[in-house]
Coordinates of C-alpha atoms and ligand atoms in Angstrom, one line a residue:
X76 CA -68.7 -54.5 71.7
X77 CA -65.4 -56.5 73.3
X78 CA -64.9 -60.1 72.1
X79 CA -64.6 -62.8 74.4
X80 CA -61.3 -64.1 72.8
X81 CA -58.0 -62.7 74.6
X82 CA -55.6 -63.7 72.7
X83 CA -53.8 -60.8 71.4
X84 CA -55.1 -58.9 67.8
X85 CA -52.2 -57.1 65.6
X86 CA -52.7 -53.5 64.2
X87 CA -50.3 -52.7 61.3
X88 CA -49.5 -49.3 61.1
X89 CA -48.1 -48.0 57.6
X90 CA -48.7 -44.3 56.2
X91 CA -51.4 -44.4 58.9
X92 CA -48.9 -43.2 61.7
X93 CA -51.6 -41.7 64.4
X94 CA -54.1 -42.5 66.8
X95 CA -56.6 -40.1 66.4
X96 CA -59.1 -40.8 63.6
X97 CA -57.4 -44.9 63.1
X98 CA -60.2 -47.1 62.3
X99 CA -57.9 -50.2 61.8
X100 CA -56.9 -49.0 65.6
X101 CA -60.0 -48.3 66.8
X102 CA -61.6 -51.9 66.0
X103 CA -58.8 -53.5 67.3
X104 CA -59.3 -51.6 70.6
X105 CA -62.9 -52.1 70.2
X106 CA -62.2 -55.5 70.7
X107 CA -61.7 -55.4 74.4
X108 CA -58.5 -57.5 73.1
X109 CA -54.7 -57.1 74.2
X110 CA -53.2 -55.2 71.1
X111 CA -49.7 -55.6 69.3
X112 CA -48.9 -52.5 67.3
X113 CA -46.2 -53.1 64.8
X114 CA -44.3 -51.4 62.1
X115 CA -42.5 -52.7 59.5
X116 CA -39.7 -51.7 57.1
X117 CA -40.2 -53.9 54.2
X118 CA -37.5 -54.4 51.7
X119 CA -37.5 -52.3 48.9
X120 CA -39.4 -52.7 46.3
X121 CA -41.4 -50.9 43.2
X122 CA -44.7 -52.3 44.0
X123 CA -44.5 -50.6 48.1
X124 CA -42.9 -47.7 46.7
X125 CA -40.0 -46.8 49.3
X126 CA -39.7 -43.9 51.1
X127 CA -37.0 -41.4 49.7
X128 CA -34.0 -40.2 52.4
X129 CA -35.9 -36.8 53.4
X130 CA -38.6 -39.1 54.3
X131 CA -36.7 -41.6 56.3
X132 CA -35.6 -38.6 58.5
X133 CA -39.7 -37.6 59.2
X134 CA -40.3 -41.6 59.6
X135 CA -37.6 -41.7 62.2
X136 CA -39.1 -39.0 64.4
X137 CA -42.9 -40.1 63.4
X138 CA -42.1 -43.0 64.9
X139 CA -40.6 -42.3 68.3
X140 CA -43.6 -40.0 68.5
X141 CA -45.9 -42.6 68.0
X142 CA -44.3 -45.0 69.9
X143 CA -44.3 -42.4 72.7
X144 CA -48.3 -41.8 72.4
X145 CA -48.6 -46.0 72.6
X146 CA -46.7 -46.0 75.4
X147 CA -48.7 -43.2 77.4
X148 CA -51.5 -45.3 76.9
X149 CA -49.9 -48.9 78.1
X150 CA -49.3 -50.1 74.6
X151 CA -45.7 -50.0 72.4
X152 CA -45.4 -50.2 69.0
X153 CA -43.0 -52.8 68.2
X154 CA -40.3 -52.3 65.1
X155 CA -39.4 -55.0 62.2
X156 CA -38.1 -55.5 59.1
X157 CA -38.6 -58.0 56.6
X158 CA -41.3 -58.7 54.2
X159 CA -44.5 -58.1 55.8
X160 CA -46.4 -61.3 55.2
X161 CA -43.5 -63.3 56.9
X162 CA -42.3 -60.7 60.1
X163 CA -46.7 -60.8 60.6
X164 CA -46.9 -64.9 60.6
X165 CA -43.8 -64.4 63.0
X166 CA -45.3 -62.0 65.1
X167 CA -48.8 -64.3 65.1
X168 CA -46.9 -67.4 65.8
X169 CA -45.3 -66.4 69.0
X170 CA -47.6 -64.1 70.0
X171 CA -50.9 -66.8 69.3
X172 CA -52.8 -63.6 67.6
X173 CA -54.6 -64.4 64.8
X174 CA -56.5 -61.5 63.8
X175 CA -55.1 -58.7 61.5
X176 CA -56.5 -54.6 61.5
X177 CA -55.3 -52.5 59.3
X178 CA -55.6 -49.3 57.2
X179 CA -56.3 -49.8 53.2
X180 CA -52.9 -48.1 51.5
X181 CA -54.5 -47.9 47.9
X182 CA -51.0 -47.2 46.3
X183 CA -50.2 -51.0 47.3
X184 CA -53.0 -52.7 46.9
X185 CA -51.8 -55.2 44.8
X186 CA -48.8 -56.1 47.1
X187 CA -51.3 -55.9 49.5
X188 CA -53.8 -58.4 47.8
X189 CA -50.6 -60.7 47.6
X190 CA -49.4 -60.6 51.9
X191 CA -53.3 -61.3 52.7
X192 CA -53.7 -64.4 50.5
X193 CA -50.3 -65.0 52.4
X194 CA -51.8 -64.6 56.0
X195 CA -55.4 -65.7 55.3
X196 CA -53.6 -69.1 53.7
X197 CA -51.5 -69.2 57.4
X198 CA -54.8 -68.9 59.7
X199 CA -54.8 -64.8 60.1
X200 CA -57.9 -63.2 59.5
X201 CA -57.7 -59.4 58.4
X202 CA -60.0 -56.7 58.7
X203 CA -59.4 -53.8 56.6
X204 CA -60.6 -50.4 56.6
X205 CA -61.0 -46.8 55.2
X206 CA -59.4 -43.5 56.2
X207 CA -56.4 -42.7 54.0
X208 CA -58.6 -40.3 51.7
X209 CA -62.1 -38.2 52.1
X210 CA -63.9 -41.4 50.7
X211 CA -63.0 -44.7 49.5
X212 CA -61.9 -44.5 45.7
X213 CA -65.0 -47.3 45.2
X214 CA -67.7 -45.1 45.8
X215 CA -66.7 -42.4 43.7
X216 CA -68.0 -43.5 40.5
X217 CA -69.2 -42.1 37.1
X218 CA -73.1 -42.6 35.9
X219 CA -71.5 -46.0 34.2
X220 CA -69.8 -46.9 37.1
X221 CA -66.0 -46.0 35.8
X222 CA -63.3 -44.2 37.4
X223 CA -63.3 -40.0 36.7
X224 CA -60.5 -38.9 34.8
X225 CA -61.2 -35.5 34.8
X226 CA -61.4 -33.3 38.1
X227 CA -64.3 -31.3 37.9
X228 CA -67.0 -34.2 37.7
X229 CA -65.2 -36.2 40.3
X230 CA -65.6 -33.1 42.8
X231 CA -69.1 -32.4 41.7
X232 CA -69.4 -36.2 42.6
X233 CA -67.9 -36.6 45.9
X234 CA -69.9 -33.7 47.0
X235 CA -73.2 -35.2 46.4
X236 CA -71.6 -38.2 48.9
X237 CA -71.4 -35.5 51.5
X238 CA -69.3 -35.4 54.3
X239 CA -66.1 -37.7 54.9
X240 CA -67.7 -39.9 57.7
X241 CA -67.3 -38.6 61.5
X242 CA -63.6 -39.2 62.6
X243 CA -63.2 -41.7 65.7
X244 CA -61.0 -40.3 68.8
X245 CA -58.2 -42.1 70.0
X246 CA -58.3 -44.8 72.3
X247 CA -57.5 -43.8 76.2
X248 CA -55.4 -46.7 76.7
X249 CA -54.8 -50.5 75.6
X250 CA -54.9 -53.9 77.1
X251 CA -51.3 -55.1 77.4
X252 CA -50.4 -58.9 76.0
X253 CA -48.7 -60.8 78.0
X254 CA -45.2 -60.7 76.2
X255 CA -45.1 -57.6 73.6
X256 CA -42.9 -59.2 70.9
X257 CA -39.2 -58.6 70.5
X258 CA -38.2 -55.2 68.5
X259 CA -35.6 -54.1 66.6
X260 CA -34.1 -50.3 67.3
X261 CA -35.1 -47.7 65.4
X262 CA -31.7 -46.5 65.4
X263 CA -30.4 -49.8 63.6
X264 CA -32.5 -48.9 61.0
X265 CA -30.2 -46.1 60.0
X266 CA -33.1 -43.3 58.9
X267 CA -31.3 -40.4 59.9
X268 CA -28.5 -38.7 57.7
X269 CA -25.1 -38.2 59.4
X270 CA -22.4 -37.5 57.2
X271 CA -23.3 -34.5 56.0
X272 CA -26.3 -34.5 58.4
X273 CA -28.1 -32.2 55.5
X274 CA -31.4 -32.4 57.3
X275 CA -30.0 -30.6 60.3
X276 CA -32.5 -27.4 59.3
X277 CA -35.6 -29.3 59.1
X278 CA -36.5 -29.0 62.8
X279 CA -36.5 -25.6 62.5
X280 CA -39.8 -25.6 60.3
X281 CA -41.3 -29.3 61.1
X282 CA -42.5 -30.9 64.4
X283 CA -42.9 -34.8 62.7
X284 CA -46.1 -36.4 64.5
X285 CA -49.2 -36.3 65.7
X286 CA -48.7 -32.8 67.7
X287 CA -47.2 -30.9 65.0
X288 CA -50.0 -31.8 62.4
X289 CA -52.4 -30.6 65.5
X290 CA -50.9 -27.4 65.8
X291 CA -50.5 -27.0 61.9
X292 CA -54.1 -28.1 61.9
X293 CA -55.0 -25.3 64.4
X294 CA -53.2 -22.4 63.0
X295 CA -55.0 -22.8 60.0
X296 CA -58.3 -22.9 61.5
X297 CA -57.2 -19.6 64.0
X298 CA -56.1 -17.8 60.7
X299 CA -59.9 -18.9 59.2
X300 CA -57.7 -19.9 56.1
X301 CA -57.8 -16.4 55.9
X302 CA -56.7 -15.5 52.2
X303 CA -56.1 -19.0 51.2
X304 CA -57.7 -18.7 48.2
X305 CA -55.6 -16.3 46.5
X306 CA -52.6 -16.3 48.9
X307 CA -51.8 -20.4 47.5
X308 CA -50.4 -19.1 44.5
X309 CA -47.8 -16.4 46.4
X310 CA -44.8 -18.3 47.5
X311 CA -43.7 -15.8 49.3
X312 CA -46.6 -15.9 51.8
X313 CA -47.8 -18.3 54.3
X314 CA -51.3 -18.9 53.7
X315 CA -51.3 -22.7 52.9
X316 CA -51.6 -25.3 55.5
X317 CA -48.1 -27.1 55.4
X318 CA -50.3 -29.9 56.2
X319 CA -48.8 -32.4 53.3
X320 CA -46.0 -34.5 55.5
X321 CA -48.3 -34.9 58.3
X322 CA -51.1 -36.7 55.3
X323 CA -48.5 -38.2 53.8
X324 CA -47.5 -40.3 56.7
X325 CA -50.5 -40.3 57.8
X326 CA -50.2 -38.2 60.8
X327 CA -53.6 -36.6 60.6
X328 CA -56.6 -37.8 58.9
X329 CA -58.2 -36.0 55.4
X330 CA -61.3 -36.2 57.3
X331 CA -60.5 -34.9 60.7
X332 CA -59.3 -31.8 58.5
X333 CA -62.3 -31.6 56.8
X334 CA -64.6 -31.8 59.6
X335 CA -62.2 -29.5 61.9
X336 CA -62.9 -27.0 59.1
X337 CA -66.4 -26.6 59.3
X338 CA -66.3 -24.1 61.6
X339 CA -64.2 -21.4 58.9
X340 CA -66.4 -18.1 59.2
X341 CA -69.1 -17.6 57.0
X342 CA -66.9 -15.0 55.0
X343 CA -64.2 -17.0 54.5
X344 CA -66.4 -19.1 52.5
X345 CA -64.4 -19.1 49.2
X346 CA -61.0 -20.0 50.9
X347 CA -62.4 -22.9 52.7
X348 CA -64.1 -24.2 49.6
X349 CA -60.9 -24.0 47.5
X350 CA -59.1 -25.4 50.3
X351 CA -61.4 -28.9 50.6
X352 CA -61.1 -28.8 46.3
X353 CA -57.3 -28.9 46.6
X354 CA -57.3 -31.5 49.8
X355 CA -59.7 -33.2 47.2
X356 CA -57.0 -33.4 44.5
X357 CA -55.3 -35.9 46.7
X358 CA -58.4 -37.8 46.8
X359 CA -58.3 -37.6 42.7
X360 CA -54.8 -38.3 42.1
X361 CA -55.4 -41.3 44.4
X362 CA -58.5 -42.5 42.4
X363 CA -55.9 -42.0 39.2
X364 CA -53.5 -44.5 40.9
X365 CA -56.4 -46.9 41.8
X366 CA -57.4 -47.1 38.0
X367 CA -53.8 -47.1 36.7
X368 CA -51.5 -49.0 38.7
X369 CA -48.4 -48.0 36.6
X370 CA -49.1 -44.3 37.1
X371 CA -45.7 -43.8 38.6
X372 CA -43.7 -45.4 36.0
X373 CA -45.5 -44.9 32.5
X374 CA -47.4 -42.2 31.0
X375 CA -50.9 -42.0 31.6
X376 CA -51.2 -40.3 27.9
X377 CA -49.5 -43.3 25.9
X378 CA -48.9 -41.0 23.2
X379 CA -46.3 -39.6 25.4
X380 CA -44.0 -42.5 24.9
X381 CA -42.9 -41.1 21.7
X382 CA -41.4 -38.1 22.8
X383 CA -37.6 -38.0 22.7
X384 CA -36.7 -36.5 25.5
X385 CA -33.0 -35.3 26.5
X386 CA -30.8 -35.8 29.1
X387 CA -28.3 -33.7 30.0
X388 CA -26.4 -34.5 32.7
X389 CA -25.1 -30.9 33.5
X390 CA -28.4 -29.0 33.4
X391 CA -30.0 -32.0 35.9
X392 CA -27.3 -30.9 38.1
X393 CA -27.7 -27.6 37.8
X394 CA -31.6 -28.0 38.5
X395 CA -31.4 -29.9 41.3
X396 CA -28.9 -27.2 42.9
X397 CA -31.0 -24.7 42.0
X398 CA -28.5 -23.2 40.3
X399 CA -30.1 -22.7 36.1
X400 CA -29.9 -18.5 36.2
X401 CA -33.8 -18.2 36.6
X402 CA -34.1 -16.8 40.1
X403 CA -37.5 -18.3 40.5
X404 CA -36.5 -22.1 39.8
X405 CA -33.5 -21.8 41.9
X406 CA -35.8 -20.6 44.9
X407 CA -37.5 -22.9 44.7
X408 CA -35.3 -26.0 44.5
X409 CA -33.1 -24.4 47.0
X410 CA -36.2 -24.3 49.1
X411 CA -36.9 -27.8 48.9
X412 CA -33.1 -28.9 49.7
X413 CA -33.3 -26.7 53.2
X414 CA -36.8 -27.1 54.3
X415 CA -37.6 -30.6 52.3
X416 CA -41.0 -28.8 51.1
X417 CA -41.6 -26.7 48.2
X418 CA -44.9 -24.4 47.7
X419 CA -47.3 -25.2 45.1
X420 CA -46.7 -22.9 42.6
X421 CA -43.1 -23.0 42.8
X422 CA -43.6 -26.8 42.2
X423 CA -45.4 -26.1 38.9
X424 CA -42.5 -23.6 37.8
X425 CA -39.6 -25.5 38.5
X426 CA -41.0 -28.9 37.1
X427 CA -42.4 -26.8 34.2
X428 CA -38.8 -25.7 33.7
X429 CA -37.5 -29.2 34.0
X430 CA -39.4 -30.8 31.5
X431 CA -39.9 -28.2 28.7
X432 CA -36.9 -26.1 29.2
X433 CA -34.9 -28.4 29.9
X434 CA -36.9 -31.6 27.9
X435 CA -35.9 -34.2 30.4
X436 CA -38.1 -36.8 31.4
X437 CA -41.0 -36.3 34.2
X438 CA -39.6 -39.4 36.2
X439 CA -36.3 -38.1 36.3
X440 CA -37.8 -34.9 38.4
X441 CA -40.6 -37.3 40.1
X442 CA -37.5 -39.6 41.3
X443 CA -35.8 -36.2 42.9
X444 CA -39.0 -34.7 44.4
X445 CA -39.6 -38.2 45.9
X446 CA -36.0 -38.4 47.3
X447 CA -35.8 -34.6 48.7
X448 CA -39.7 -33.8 49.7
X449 CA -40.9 -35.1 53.3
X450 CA -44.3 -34.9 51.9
X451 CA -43.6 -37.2 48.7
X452 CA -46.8 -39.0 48.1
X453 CA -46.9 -42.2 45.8
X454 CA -50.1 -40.9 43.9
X455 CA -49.6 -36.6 44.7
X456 CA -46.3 -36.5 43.8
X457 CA -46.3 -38.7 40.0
X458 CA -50.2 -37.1 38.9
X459 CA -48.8 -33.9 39.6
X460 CA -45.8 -34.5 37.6
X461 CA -47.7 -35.9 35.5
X462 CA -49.8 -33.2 35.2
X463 CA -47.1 -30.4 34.2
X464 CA -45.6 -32.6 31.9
X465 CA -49.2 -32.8 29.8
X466 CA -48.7 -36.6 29.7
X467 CA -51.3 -37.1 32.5
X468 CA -55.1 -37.3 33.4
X469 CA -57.1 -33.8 32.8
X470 CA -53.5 -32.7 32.3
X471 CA -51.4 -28.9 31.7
X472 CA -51.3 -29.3 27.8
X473 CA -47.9 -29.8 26.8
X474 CA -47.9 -26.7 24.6
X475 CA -48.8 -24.7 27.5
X476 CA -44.9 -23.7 28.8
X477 CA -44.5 -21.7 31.9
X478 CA -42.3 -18.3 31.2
X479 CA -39.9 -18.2 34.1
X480 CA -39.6 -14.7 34.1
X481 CA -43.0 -13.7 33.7
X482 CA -44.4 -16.9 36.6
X483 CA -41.9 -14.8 39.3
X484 CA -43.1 -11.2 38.4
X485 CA -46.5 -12.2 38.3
X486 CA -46.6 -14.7 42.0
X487 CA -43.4 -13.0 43.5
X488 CA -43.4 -9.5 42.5
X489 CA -42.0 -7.6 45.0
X490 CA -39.2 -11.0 44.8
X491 CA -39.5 -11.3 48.3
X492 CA -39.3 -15.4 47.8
X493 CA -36.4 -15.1 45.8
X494 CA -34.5 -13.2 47.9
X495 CA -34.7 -15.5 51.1
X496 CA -33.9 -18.3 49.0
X497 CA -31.1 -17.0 46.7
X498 CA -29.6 -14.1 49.5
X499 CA -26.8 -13.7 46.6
X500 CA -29.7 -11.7 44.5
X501 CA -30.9 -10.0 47.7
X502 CA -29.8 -6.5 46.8
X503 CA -30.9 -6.8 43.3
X504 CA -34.0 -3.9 42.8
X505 CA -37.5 -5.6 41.7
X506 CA -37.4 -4.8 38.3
X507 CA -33.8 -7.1 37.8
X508 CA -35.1 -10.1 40.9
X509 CA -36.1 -12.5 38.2
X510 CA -34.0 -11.8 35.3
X511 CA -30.3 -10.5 36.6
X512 CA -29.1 -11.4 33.0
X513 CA -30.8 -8.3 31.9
X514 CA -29.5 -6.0 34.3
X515 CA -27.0 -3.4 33.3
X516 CA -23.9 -3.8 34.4
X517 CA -23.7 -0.9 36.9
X518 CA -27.3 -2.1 38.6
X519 CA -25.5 -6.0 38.7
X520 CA -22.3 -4.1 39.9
X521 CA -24.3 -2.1 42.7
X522 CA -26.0 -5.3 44.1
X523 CA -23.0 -7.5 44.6
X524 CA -23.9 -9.3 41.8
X525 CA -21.2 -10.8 39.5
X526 CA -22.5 -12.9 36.7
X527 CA -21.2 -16.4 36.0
X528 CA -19.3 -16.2 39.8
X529 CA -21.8 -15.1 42.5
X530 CA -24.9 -16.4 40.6
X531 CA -25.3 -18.4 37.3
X532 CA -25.7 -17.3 33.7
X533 CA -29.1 -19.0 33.0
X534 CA -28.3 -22.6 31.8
X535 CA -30.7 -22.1 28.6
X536 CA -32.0 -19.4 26.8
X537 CA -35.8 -19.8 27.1
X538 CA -37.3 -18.9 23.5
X539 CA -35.1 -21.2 21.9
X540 CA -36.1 -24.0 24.9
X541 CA -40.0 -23.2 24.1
X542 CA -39.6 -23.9 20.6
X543 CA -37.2 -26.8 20.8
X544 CA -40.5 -28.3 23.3
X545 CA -43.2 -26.9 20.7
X546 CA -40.8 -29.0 18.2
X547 CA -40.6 -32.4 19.8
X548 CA -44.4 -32.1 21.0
X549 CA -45.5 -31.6 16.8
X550 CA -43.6 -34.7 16.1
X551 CA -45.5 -36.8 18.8
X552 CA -48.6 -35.4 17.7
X553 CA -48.0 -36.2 14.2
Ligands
FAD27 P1 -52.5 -26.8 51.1 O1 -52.7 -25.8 50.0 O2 -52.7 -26.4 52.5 O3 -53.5 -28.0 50.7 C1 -53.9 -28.9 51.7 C2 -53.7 -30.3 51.3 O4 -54.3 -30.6 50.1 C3 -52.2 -30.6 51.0 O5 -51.5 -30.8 52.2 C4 -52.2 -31.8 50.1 O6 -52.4 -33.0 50.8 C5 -53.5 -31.5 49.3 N1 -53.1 -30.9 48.0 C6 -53.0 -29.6 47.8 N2 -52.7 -29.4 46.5 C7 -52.6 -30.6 45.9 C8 -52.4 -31.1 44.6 N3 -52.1 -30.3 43.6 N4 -52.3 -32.4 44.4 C9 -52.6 -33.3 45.4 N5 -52.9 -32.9 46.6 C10 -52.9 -31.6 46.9 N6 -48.3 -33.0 47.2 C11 -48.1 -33.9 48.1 O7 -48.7 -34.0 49.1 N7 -47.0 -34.8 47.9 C12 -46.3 -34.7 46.7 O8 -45.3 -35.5 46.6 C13 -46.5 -33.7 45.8 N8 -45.7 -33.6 44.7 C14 -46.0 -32.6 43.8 C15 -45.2 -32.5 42.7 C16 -45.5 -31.5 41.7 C17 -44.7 -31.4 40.5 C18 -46.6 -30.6 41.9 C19 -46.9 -29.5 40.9 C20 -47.3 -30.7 43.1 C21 -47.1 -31.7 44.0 N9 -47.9 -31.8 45.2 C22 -47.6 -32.8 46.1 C23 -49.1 -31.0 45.4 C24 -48.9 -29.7 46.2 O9 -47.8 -29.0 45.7 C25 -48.7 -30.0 47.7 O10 -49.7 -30.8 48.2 C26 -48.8 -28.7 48.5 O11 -47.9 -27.7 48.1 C27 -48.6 -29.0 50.0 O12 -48.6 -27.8 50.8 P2 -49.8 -27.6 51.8 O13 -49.9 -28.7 52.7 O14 -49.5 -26.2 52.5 O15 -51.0 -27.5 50.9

């Protein structure tokens, strides 16, 4: 129903970067009101969480695609920086709006609660809505009303909410204000890399924007997530979505991928289910967030905070090079440095290897992932770190320590991962992929392979790092 008013209403647009499925959006269309679209680049700060440089590179081109959208349907989306609460007055004061719609971020909320006693104090009224997750961390609620901190029950419960609610289309087109307020350029804002330009490889695997989570969206569905199931776990196959930058920035909504799913064939039932319980896990490590603000910074597990961890500045190196002697580590964090993504299993390995081989601290690897991944998510990203590192909610337990080796014979066993990643091993037979150090001489010889010069001695032996872990863990336990 249109309101009578014309003066212009603001939509805010933050990891909510689409039109499709945008309820904040929606209502403010819904209005029948001229709309201002804006985005922000806030300082930095720990409470908004900023955006590490592989993601500045997607937000660059997630912008001029949305921009582009907004403009196909007589709207722009205007670019600021600044704290939000002041560039929002600004853009109220000249612009005489003085109605707010946006999306709830629930990894801000409390910098959030701050800029709307801010605006409300300054005449702006806000309405806020739901879409960032299958359902609003609020409803999901134990018999006692608390938060779940272990997965299973909080699936069981949000399946007895049923379905995320119906996703809204995208507005055909927007009534113009008068005056659209003054931008700034996006390429002022510096997001792209330049010298070295080391995201120059990214197009090649990622369209940023609301088309390129479409299409990802649909060759999932054409495939009928077709041996998702047990294909996840194989990083040398493509059966996962590579739907997690497109969430993260909010590109595409959890429930337009939910509902867009219920037409998987009947067969396929097992791979669609697992794939909702794992789009689900976002919902969790969201809900973890919501009940423990300080999720990114301290350990869920306070026990934790006794373990002396070490920090070696060599081996850090040499992890985040992907350069530690285990084939299957280095795949992966080579992967992550070309493509800016990493597959699931790989991510357990390598942060596995980081925090028990290697005993560093989870935030350490958390701060890396967040700076090289273009799908680092403020909740995913630190409860999955989390996770390995046995300090979190329904955690890995500590004691539990991935065997390199063994983790890339058993999920790569033909190596096939390894060797696109680490070319230097490609010659190497299957038996030798994932541990060259024990390859006879004349097999290294044969394959090109020279120890120490064309590929790495492993940085630590892995018995002896198992038990120093084993060690520190009894000491915190005792
Ligand atoms: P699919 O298997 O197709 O899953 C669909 C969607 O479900 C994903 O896009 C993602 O949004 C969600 N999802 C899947 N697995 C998980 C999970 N374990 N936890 C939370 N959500 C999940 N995921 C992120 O989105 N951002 C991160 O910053 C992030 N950091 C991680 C760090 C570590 C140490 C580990 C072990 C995992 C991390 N994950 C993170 C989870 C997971 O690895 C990725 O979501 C997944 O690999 C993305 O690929 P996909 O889109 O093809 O996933």
């Amino acid at each position: 129903m249109a309101e009578k008013d014309s003066k212009p209403v603001i939509v805010w647009f933050r990891r909510d970067l689409r039109l499709d499925d945008n309820h904040a959006l929606h209502s403010a269309w819904e209005t029948g009101r001229p709309v201002i679209c804006v985005y922000i680049r806030e300082p930095e700060s720990p409470d908004i969480g900023s955006l590490g440089a592989a993601q500045d590179w997607w937000l660059h081109h997630s912008l001029l695609a949305l921009r582009d959208s907004l403009r196909a349907r007589r709207s722009d989306l205007c670019l600021r920086s600044g704290p939000a609460a002041t560039v929002l007055q600004d853009i109220a004061r000249t612009s005489g709006a003085d109605l707010l719609f946006v999306n709830h971020a629930y990894e801000r909320r409390a910098v959030d609660h701050d800029i709307a006693v801010a605006l409300k104090a300054a005449g702006i009224a806000i309405r806020a809505f739901h879409g960032q997750l299958l359902h609003d961390p609020q409803r999901i609620r134990t018999g006692s009303g608390g938060s779940f901190k272990v997965y299973t029950p909080f699936w069981n419960a949000m399946q007895k909410l049923g379905e995320p609610g119906e996703p809204c289309d995208a507005p055909a087109s927007f009534i113009a204000p008068d005056s659209y307020p003054e931008s700034e350029t996006l390429a002022s804002w510096n997001l792209l890399p330049s010298k070295p330009d080391w995201a120059s490889g990214f197009s090649q695997f990622w369209t940023p924007g609301e088309a390129g989570a479409l299409e990802k969206l649909e060759a999932l569905i054409d495939a009928d997530l077709l041996d998702y199931k047990r294909g996840r776990d194989f990083p040398g196959t493509d059966s996962t979505s590579r739907l997690s930058p497109h969430l993260a920035h909010g590109e595409i909504s959890p429930a337009r991928i939910w509902h867009a799913t219920n037409g998987i064939a009947a067969q396929h039932r097992d791979d669609l289910v697992h794939f909702r319980k794992e789009l689900a896990w976002r919902d969790f490590c969201y809900n973890l967030m919501v009940e423990f603000p300080d999720l990114r910074t301290r350990n869920w597990d306070p026990k934790f905070d006794a373990l002396e961890w070490a920090f070696d500045t060599d081996d850090f190196s040499a992890w985040t090079a992907g350069c530690t002697g285990y084939p299957i580590v280095d795949a992966g964090m080579r992967e992550l440095w070309q493509t800016g993504y990493m597959q699931n299993r790989v991510r357990m390995i390598t942060a596995s290897f980081l925090v028990k081989d290697l005993l560093i601290d989870w935030r350490r690897g958390d701060a890396w992932f967040r700076d090289t991944l273009l799908d680092a998510d403020p909740a995913s990203n630190t409860a999955n770190w989390q996770w390995v590192a046995g300090s979190g909610a329904d955690a890995s337990p500590f004691f539990r320590i991935f065997n390199p080796i063994l983790q890339g014979e058993k999920f790569d066993p033909d190596g096939a991962y390894v060797r696109r990643w680490v070319p230097e091993l490609e010659k190497l037979p299957n038996k030798y992929v994932h541990k060259p150090f024990e390859a006879p001489e004349h097999v290294l010889a044969d394959a090109g392979v020279e120890l120490g010069k064309t590929y790495p001695r492993p940085i630590v032996n892995h018995g002896m790092a198992r038990d120093r872990a084993l060690e520190a863990y009894k000491g915190l336990k005792s």
